[in-house]
Each structure stands twice: as structure tokens, then as C-alpha cells.
Coordinates of C-alpha atoms in Angstrom, one line a residue:
X23 CA 4.5 15.0 7.1
X24 CA 7.7 14.7 9.2
X25 CA 10.9 14.3 7.3
X26 CA 12.5 10.9 7.8
X27 CA 15.9 12.6 8.2
X28 CA 14.6 14.5 11.2
X29 CA 13.4 11.5 13.2
X30 CA 15.9 8.9 12.1
X31 CA 18.1 7.3 14.9
X32 CA 15.8 8.4 17.7
X33 CA 14.9 4.9 18.9
X34 CA 17.8 4.7 21.4
X35 CA 17.6 1.0 21.4
X36 CA 13.9 0.9 22.3
X37 CA 12.6 -2.7 22.0
X38 CA 9.9 -3.1 19.3
X39 CA 8.1 -6.3 18.3
X40 CA 7.2 -6.8 14.6
X41 CA 4.5 -9.4 13.7
X42 CA 4.6 -10.1 10.0
X43 CA 4.4 -13.4 8.1
X44 CA 5.6 -12.2 4.8
X45 CA 9.4 -12.2 4.7
X46 CA 9.9 -9.3 2.3
X47 CA 7.4 -7.1 4.3
X48 CA 9.1 -8.0 7.6
X49 CA 12.6 -7.2 6.1
X50 CA 11.5 -3.8 4.9
X51 CA 9.9 -2.9 8.2
X52 CA 12.8 -4.1 10.2
X53 CA 15.3 -2.2 8.1
X54 CA 13.3 1.1 8.6
X55 CA 13.2 0.7 12.4
X56 CA 16.8 -0.5 12.8
X57 CA 18.0 2.5 10.8
X58 CA 16.2 4.6 13.4
X59 CA 18.0 2.8 16.2
X60 CA 15.2 0.6 17.5
X61 CA 15.9 -2.8 18.8
X62 CA 13.7 -5.1 16.6
X63 CA 12.4 -8.6 17.3
X64 CA 10.4 -10.4 14.6
X65 CA 7.5 -12.8 15.1
X66 CA 5.7 -14.5 12.1
X67 CA 2.4 -15.4 13.9
X68 CA 0.2 -14.0 16.5
X69 CA 0.8 -16.9 18.8
X70 CA 4.5 -16.5 18.6
X71 CA 4.1 -12.8 19.3
X72 CA 2.1 -13.4 22.5
X73 CA 4.7 -15.9 23.7
X74 CA 7.5 -13.3 23.2
X75 CA 5.4 -10.7 25.0
X76 CA 5.0 -13.0 27.9
X77 CA 8.7 -13.5 28.2
X78 CA 10.2 -10.2 27.3
X79 CA 9.6 -6.5 27.6
X80 CA 8.5 -4.5 24.5
X81 CA 7.6 -0.9 24.3
X82 CA 5.6 -1.2 21.0
X83 CA 4.0 -3.8 18.7
X84 CA 3.6 -3.4 14.9
X85 CA 1.5 -6.1 13.4
X86 CA 0.1 -7.1 10.1
X87 CA -3.6 -8.0 10.1
X88 CA -3.9 -10.8 7.6
X89 CA -1.9 -13.7 9.1
X90 CA -2.5 -17.4 9.3
X91 CA -4.0 -18.7 12.6
X92 CA -4.5 -15.8 14.9
X93 CA -5.0 -12.6 12.9
X94 CA -3.8 -9.1 13.9
X95 CA -7.1 -8.1 15.4
X96 CA -7.3 -11.1 17.6
X97 CA -3.7 -10.7 18.7
X98 CA -4.2 -7.0 19.4
X99 CA -7.3 -7.8 21.6
X100 CA -5.3 -10.4 23.5
X101 CA -2.6 -7.8 24.2
X102 CA -5.0 -5.2 25.4
X103 CA -6.9 -7.7 27.6
X104 CA -3.7 -8.8 29.4
X105 CA -2.8 -6.9 32.6
X106 CA 0.9 -7.4 31.7
X107 CA 0.7 -6.0 28.1
X108 CA -2.4 -3.8 28.0
X109 CA -0.5 -0.5 28.0
X110 CA 1.8 -1.5 25.1
X111 CA 0.8 0.6 22.0
X112 CA -0.2 -1.5 18.9
X113 CA 0.0 -0.3 15.3
X114 CA -2.0 -2.3 12.8
X115 CA -0.6 -2.5 9.3
X116 CA -3.2 -3.2 6.6
X117 CA -3.9 -3.0 2.9
X118 CA -7.6 -2.4 3.8
X119 CA -9.2 0.8 5.0
X120 CA -13.0 0.2 4.8
X121 CA -15.3 1.2 7.7
X122 CA -15.6 -2.4 8.7
X123 CA -11.8 -2.6 9.2
X124 CA -11.7 0.6 11.2
X125 CA -14.6 -0.8 13.4
X126 CA -12.5 -3.9 13.9
X127 CA -9.6 -1.7 14.9
X128 CA -11.7 0.0 17.5
X129 CA -13.1 -3.3 18.9
X130 CA -9.6 -4.7 19.4
X131 CA -8.4 -1.5 21.0
X132 CA -5.7 -0.8 18.5
X133 CA -3.8 2.5 18.9
X134 CA -3.1 3.3 15.3
X135 CA -3.9 2.2 11.8
X136 CA -1.3 2.4 8.9
X137 CA -2.2 1.5 5.4
X138 CA 0.2 -0.3 3.1
X139 CA 2.2 0.9 1.3
X140 CA 3.3 3.3 4.0
X141 CA 6.0 5.9 3.9
X142 CA 8.9 5.3 6.4
X143 CA 8.7 8.9 7.6
X144 CA 5.1 8.5 8.6
X145 CA 5.7 5.2 10.3
X146 CA 8.6 6.5 12.3
X147 CA 6.7 9.6 13.3
X148 CA 3.7 7.6 14.6
X149 CA 6.1 5.2 16.5
X150 CA 7.8 8.1 18.2
X151 CA 4.4 9.7 19.1
X152 CA 3.1 6.6 20.6
X153 CA 6.3 5.9 22.6
X154 CA 6.4 9.4 24.0
X155 CA 2.9 9.4 25.6
X156 CA 2.5 8.0 29.1
X157 CA 1.4 4.3 29.3
X158 CA -2.4 4.2 29.7
X159 CA -4.7 1.2 29.8
X160 CA -7.0 1.2 26.7
X161 CA -10.2 1.4 28.8
X162 CA -9.1 4.1 31.3
X163 CA -11.6 6.6 29.9
X164 CA -13.6 4.2 27.7
X165 CA -17.2 4.8 27.0
X166 CA -19.7 2.7 25.0
X167 CA -20.2 4.2 21.5
X168 CA -23.0 3.2 19.1
X169 CA -21.7 2.9 15.6
X170 CA -23.9 2.4 12.5
X171 CA -22.3 0.3 9.8
X172 CA -24.1 -1.1 6.7
X173 CA -27.5 -0.6 8.4
X174 CA -26.6 -2.3 11.6
X175 CA -25.8 -0.7 15.0
X176 CA -22.5 -1.8 16.7
X177 CA -21.5 -0.9 20.2
X178 CA -17.9 -0.2 20.7
X179 CA -16.1 0.6 23.9
X180 CA -13.2 3.0 23.2
X181 CA -11.3 5.7 25.1
X182 CA -10.9 9.2 23.8
X183 CA -7.2 8.8 23.0
X184 CA -7.9 5.6 21.0
X185 CA -10.7 7.4 19.1
X186 CA -8.5 10.3 18.3
X187 CA -5.6 8.1 17.2
X188 CA -7.9 5.9 15.0
X189 CA -9.6 9.0 13.5
X190 CA -6.2 10.5 12.8
X191 CA -4.8 7.3 11.3
X192 CA -8.0 7.0 9.1
X193 CA -7.5 10.6 7.9
X194 CA -3.8 10.1 7.2
X195 CA -4.6 6.8 5.3
X196 CA -7.2 8.7 3.2
X197 CA -4.7 11.5 2.5
X198 CA -2.1 8.9 1.5
X199 CA -4.5 7.1 -0.8
X200 CA -5.6 10.3 -2.3
X201 CA -2.0 11.2 -3.0
X202 CA -1.4 7.8 -4.6
X203 CA -4.5 8.3 -6.7
X204 CA -3.4 11.7 -7.9
X205 CA 0.1 10.3 -8.7
X206 CA -1.5 7.4 -10.5
X207 CA -3.7 9.7 -12.5
X208 CA -0.8 11.9 -13.3
X209 CA 1.2 8.9 -14.5
X210 CA -1.8 7.7 -16.5
X211 CA -2.1 11.2 -18.1
X212 CA 1.6 11.2 -18.9
X213 CA 1.4 7.7 -20.5
X214 CA -1.7 8.7 -22.5
X215 CA 0.1 11.8 -23.7
X216 CA 3.1 9.6 -24.7
X217 CA 0.7 7.2 -26.5
X218 CA -0.9 10.1 -28.4
X219 CA 2.5 11.4 -29.4
X220 CA 3.5 7.9 -30.6
X221 CA 0.3 7.6 -32.5
X222 CA 0.9 11.0 -34.1
X223 CA 4.4 10.0 -35.0
X224 CA 3.2 6.7 -36.4
X225 CA 0.5 8.4 -38.5
X226 CA 3.1 10.9 -39.9
X227 CA 5.4 8.0 -40.6
X228 CA 2.7 6.2 -42.4
X229 CA 1.7 9.3 -44.4
X230 CA 5.4 9.8 -45.3
X231 CA 5.7 6.1 -46.3
X232 CA 2.5 6.4 -48.4
X233 CA 3.9 9.5 -50.0
X234 CA 7.2 7.8 -50.8
X235 CA 5.3 4.9 -52.4
X236 CA 3.0 7.1 -54.6
X237 CA 5.0 10.3 -55.2
X238 CA 8.0 11.1 -57.4
X239 CA 10.7 12.4 -55.1
X240 CA 12.1 15.0 -57.5
X241 CA 9.0 16.8 -58.8
X242 CA 6.4 16.0 -56.1
X243 CA 4.1 14.6 -58.8
X244 CA 2.5 11.2 -58.6
X245 CA 4.8 8.4 -59.8
X246 CA 4.3 6.0 -62.7
X247 CA 2.7 3.2 -60.7
X248 CA 0.2 5.6 -59.2
X249 CA -0.6 7.0 -62.6
X250 CA -1.4 3.5 -63.9
X251 CA -3.7 2.8 -61.0
X252 CA -5.5 6.1 -61.6
X253 CA -5.7 5.5 -65.3
X254 CA -7.4 2.2 -64.8
X255 CA -10.0 3.8 -62.4
X256 CA -10.7 6.7 -64.7
X257 CA -11.0 4.5 -67.8
X258 CA -13.5 2.1 -66.1
X259 CA -15.6 5.0 -64.9
X260 CA -15.5 6.7 -68.3
X261 CA -16.5 3.4 -70.0
X262 CA -19.3 2.6 -67.6
X263 CA -20.9 6.1 -67.6
X264 CA -20.0 7.0 -71.2
X265 CA -17.9 10.0 -70.1
X266 CA -15.2 11.8 -72.1
X267 CA -11.6 11.1 -71.0
X268 CA -8.4 12.5 -72.5
X269 CA -4.7 11.6 -71.9
X270 CA -1.7 13.7 -72.8
X271 CA 1.8 12.3 -72.8
X272 CA 4.6 14.8 -73.3
X273 CA 8.4 15.0 -72.8
X274 CA 11.1 17.7 -72.7
X275 CA 12.8 18.1 -76.1
X276 CA 16.5 17.6 -76.2
X277 CA 16.6 17.0 -72.5
X278 CA 19.6 14.6 -72.7
X279 CA 21.7 17.1 -74.6
X280 CA 20.7 19.8 -72.0
X281 CA 21.7 17.5 -69.2
X282 CA 25.0 16.7 -70.8
X283 CA 25.8 20.3 -71.4
X284 CA 24.7 21.8 -68.1
X285 CA 24.8 18.9 -65.6
X286 CA 22.2 16.9 -63.8
X287 CA 21.3 19.6 -61.1
X288 CA 20.3 22.0 -63.9
X289 CA 18.3 19.2 -65.6
X290 CA 16.6 18.4 -62.3
X291 CA 15.6 22.1 -62.0
X292 CA 14.1 22.0 -65.5
X293 CA 12.0 18.9 -64.6
X294 CA 10.7 20.6 -61.4
X295 CA 9.7 23.7 -63.3
X296 CA 7.9 21.7 -65.9
X297 CA 6.1 19.8 -63.2
X298 CA 5.1 23.1 -61.5
X299 CA 3.8 24.5 -64.8
X300 CA 1.7 21.4 -65.6
X301 CA 0.2 21.4 -62.1
X302 CA -0.7 25.1 -62.3
X303 CA -2.3 24.6 -65.8
X304 CA -4.7 21.8 -64.8
X305 CA -8.0 21.6 -62.8
X306 CA -8.4 20.0 -59.4
X307 CA -10.1 17.0 -61.2
X308 CA -7.1 16.4 -63.5
X309 CA -4.2 14.1 -62.7
X310 CA -0.6 15.0 -63.5
X311 CA 2.2 12.4 -63.0
X312 CA 5.9 11.9 -63.9
X313 CA 5.7 9.1 -66.3
X314 CA 9.5 8.4 -66.3
X315 CA 12.7 10.3 -67.0
X316 CA 11.7 13.5 -68.8
X317 CA 8.2 12.2 -69.7
X318 CA 5.0 13.4 -68.1
X319 CA 1.4 12.3 -68.2
X320 CA -1.8 14.4 -67.9
X321 CA -5.0 12.5 -67.3
X322 CA -8.1 14.7 -68.0
X323 CA -11.5 13.3 -66.9
X324 CA -14.6 14.9 -68.4
X325 CA -12.5 16.4 -71.2
X326 CA -13.1 16.0 -75.0
X327 CA -10.3 15.8 -77.6
X328 CA -10.5 19.4 -78.7
X329 CA -10.1 20.7 -75.1
X330 CA -7.2 18.3 -74.5
X331 CA -5.4 19.5 -77.7
X332 CA -5.8 23.1 -76.7
X333 CA -4.3 22.4 -73.3
X334 CA -1.4 20.5 -74.9
X335 CA -0.6 23.4 -77.2
X336 CA -0.4 25.7 -74.2

């Protein structure tokens, strides 16, 4: 695709007529052409454009298709059927690119199709190409061509140059749409990846929040509230199914004196070591929690009193 910087300011004041009823679209198109040194005149309807063409000389017409009153196809056909204007190249701007639209472009003898949104560089390149060719009536080498569309045969009279231009513009429109589709898919993939990352971060944050709500921050054991919930569950299960259940409550002897003598960091280290020892001494079915301060609780499902006493002695 030509670089816009290579073709900018090559209009040399060439008069170009823009036919566009949407003000923002007309402003954008006019700005692109005037930057390239084209002399731009704007019409907002097909009828106004034909009146301007009857009074003034224009080298090129760029028109939207969907306009009130006379549409772009009808205006283009009127231009091509007039002896005064038939050699003026016409570029159709459209958001449509179906076979029916292309067939309409052939019937109205348009020189080129450009699908919105277009790139300024492609537009300027096509304008330059059409202006550089010698003026030729649209039917100078025209031949009737049978075209099948949706099961019906249409007969279109088109010259070789027009056919080449329409085929080229159709191909370029397809390439542009494919690029837009690829870009859209890439953006969608990027957004999906961002969404997955955010979901992962949310899941991790929820897990961390859940851990903070149920776990003692110092020892890593379950906290007092979680212990009470688990005790209720295990007690109800043991009662319902007549299962043995034991509970051991223990604390660290003379812990306050140790803390006062050696400081809180040393006391915290003692609590962490006790927690580690208790965890390593129990089964996966047992439940160990920090009950509070230097107190710990061990909940032992399926465990009789004698086995619990033996574990407590260890």
C-alpha cells in the first residue's frame, strides 16, 4: 500500500468534487484531499452535485452511495451518460461490499469502489491513479457481460478498464476487511487474556481473603472461629452416626514468663514451632487450630479416649 507521505501534496490544485451528506464524513474526506493539495468542492446531494458539474470543471468525483433523494449509483450513472461529464472518474464510497453492491457499481459505470472506513493513503493513491490515466468514455470498449447473482442472470455492459478497476477495488476492500478482522481478533484475544488475568488475580485475592478470615497469621493454623465451626460439624456427625470424637486443648507452660524474659519475637518462634510439631503429629483427618494466645486445640475424629490421651502425652 502506498505511503501517504509519498503521495501527499501531489494534487497541484486539481479540482475534485465530494458528494457526502454526513458532515463529519465530508470534513474528514475534505481534509485528506486538501492536505494533498487538491481543490475541493463539497455537495451534500446528488442533485446539487449534477448542478455543480454542469457549471464547473471537475477532474474527479468522490461520492457516498447512501444519500437522500438521488443515491450515489443514480448520480454516477447520470454523470457517465452525459457527454459533458462521462469521462470524469467516479469513486464510490460505501460501507457495503456485497456482490449486489459491486453489480450496481458496474451498472452505473463507476470507476472505483472504496469501502469505509478507508485509509487516507489508499484513497490518495487511487485518486492519483485515476487522474493520471487519459480520459476515456466508459463504454469505449464496453461489452455485454452475463453475471449470475443469487440465481438470476444480469447483463452488464462494462469496459475492460472499468472491470479491472472494480475487480481491483473489490480485492483491496476484501484485503482491508480481512486486516480489520485480524486486528479485531487480535484485540479480542488481548482483551480475553486481560480478562483471564483479572479473573486469576480475583481468584487469588479471594483465596487470600478466605485464608485471612480462617487462618491464624502467625502459625498458619486455623483460627478460633474456624475451629468452632469445625467442632460443630464434627460433633453433629459423631452424634448422628455414633462415632468416636476426641478433643485436646493444650497450652505452652510458663509462656508469659518466657515472653517477658526473651521478648515477643522469641515467643512467636516458640508458638510457630509448637504449631509445626502439632501438625506433623496428626493425621490428615485431624484438625489443629490456634485457640488463642499460647493455647492450641486438636480435634480428632474417629478417635477414642485412650488414643487421644496417648497423643496428648507425646
